[in-house]
Amino acid sequence: MLIFFGGIKIYDVIVIGSGAGGSTVAKDLAHNGRKVLVLEKGNFQNDGSYVGHMKTKQINLKNNLSSEDKKNYPFLTRPLDLTNIEEIGGTTTASIGNACFSCSGCYSNSIMQQFEDKKLDIFEELLEASGELNVRYFPRNLWGNSTRLIAKAGEELGYIVEPMPKFINFEKCKLCGKCVNGCVFDAKWDGTYFIRQAIDYGCDIVTDFNVFEILHENNEVAGVVGIDKNNQKIEYRAKKVIVSAGALNTPVILKNSGISNVGGQIFFDIFTTLGGYLKDANLKNELMMGIKAEFGPYFLSPHYSMQLLPQIKERGFDADEKDVIGIMLKFADTCIGTIDSKGNIEKTLTKVDVDLIKEGYQKAINILLKLGVSTDSIVATSLKGAHPGGTAAVGEVVDNNFETEIKGLYVCDASVIPEAPGRPPILTIVAIAKKVAKIVDNAI
């Protein structure tokens, strides 16, 4: 129900952000008849263009690397590239469609296990999310040649290789390898789908709006204040507010609103891609990360990176894009770091992190060598982070209802995950958002 007070609209719920979490709560609450307003920093963009909207922040990691490690793993000395997209749908638009269930079957400290340890259950919502996103394992008959070669090499080395679950409609998918641009074939789910559904259900949306503070009175949420596209300060009022602006923006908003304990820790879910020269591998034109080999806190998966080719050429190889084969090493980094009220980040690469990288690095090298890749051509990208979290963790900033110390103010993005899962978190964030939607709906 929409109420007017002193000429100001009072919404049932304001949702800040439209990524995996924001789009889900907006859609679910609007579907239930709640009057919802979504405030988004960006705007709608065309499918196929999202990489151009990706923002990259370079982070100089604190570390105690030995001189030997600096020599053997030079990529660890480079700044980490932390990426995100601030448009409708958030970073889901440039995802590769990975739908990991973040369960303890793959990693003992999975998100599901972290929540279970805190007596928080999202299993029902995870099943709902899986159904709505039409999650399916990547069919073996659609694997490309490089994916098949990597799977065979991994299995011969004794690794357990399995297909990656994806929120991709494989009847529509052209297997073009361009998921990160935003799917032009309507095959991959992203947050824009739920936002459009929310609008159909009556949700209002304001784009190009930068929220900088949550309004609250007598420790109860009252609304938000921010700057619109004309640089005008505007207030919106609501009974409940859900912050889902991403783990980099959410803590800034919460800090500026007086919430305590925010941003005292952060993880990046770090990855690097190792690769080398393999004539006519053509991995670039296959569906990325179609398979995976799990090793507890890290996993390996086929992945092409533009950073590999120039480095391979520097090694003296007459390589083209089609001659590059790569393997992503993604691991759960230690949740040590901070983010302040201006978004400045400090992050430490611990000895535990370095040891995991070295272990996974060797396994990836073993696969590449098994494929016949020349040792001299093997290179690695800088460390990267595309799934930051932990900045407003359950048990620290929000309770088991994902509510902050301000009554009626909730968080539902990767910020609430206490520790790095080492796995793509989108499906789990959708599940968290569905849980929050139920809690908020019952509280209005």
Coordinates of N, CA and C in Angstrom, one line a residue, residues 1-2 11-13 25-37 198 201-204 239 437 440-444:
M1 N 0.8 -1.2 0.0 CA 0.0 0.0 0.0 C 0.9 1.2 0.0
L2 N 0.5 2.2 -0.8 CA 1.3 3.5 -0.9 C 0.6 4.6 -0.1
Y11 N 6.6 4.5 0.8 CA 6.6 3.1 0.2 C 6.6 2.1 1.3
D12 N 6.1 0.9 1.0 CA 6.3 -0.2 1.9 C 7.7 -0.5 2.1
V13 N 8.4 -0.6 0.9 CA 9.8 -1.0 1.0 C 10.6 -0.2 -0.1
V25 N 14.5 -9.4 -4.2 CA 13.6 -8.9 -3.2 C 12.6 -8.0 -3.8
A26 N 13.0 -7.2 -4.7 CA 12.0 -6.3 -5.4 C 10.9 -7.1 -6.1
K27 N 11.4 -8.1 -6.8 CA 10.4 -8.9 -7.6 C 9.5 -9.7 -6.7
D28 N 10.0 -10.3 -5.6 CA 9.2 -11.1 -4.7 C 8.2 -10.2 -3.9
L29 N 8.7 -9.1 -3.4 CA 7.8 -8.2 -2.6 C 6.7 -7.6 -3.5
A30 N 7.1 -7.1 -4.7 CA 6.1 -6.5 -5.6 C 5.1 -7.5 -6.0
H31 N 5.5 -8.8 -6.2 CA 4.6 -9.8 -6.6 C 3.6 -10.1 -5.5
N32 N 4.0 -9.8 -4.2 CA 3.1 -10.0 -3.1 C 2.2 -8.8 -2.8
G33 N 2.3 -7.8 -3.7 CA 1.4 -6.7 -3.6 C 2.0 -5.5 -2.8
R34 N 3.2 -5.6 -2.4 CA 3.9 -4.5 -1.6 C 4.3 -3.4 -2.6
K35 N 4.2 -2.2 -2.1 CA 4.6 -1.0 -2.9 C 6.1 -0.9 -2.7
V36 N 6.8 -1.1 -3.8 CA 8.3 -1.2 -3.7 C 8.9 -0.1 -4.6
L37 N 9.9 0.5 -4.1 CA 10.7 1.5 -4.9 C 12.2 0.9 -5.0
A198 N 9.5 -7.2 -11.6 CA 9.1 -6.3 -10.5 C 8.3 -5.1 -11.1
Y201 N 4.9 -6.0 -11.9 CA 4.1 -6.1 -10.7 C 3.8 -4.8 -10.0
G202 N 4.2 -3.7 -10.6 CA 3.9 -2.4 -10.0 C 5.0 -1.7 -9.3
C203 N 6.2 -2.3 -9.3 CA 7.4 -1.7 -8.6 C 7.8 -0.4 -9.4
D204 N 8.1 0.6 -8.6 CA 8.7 1.9 -9.2 C 10.2 1.7 -9.2
K239 N 8.6 2.2 5.0 CA 8.5 1.5 6.3 C 9.7 0.6 6.5
A437 N 13.0 -11.3 1.7 CA 11.7 -10.9 1.2 C 10.6 -11.5 2.0
V440 N 10.7 -9.6 5.5 CA 10.2 -8.2 5.4 C 8.7 -8.2 5.1
D441 N 8.2 -9.1 4.3 CA 6.8 -9.2 4.0 C 6.0 -9.5 5.2
N442 N 6.5 -10.3 6.0 CA 5.8 -10.7 7.3 C 5.8 -9.6 8.3
A443 N 6.8 -8.7 8.2 CA 7.1 -7.7 9.2 C 6.3 -6.4 8.9
I444 N 5.8 -6.2 7.7 CA 5.1 -5.0 7.3 C 3.6 -5.0 7.9

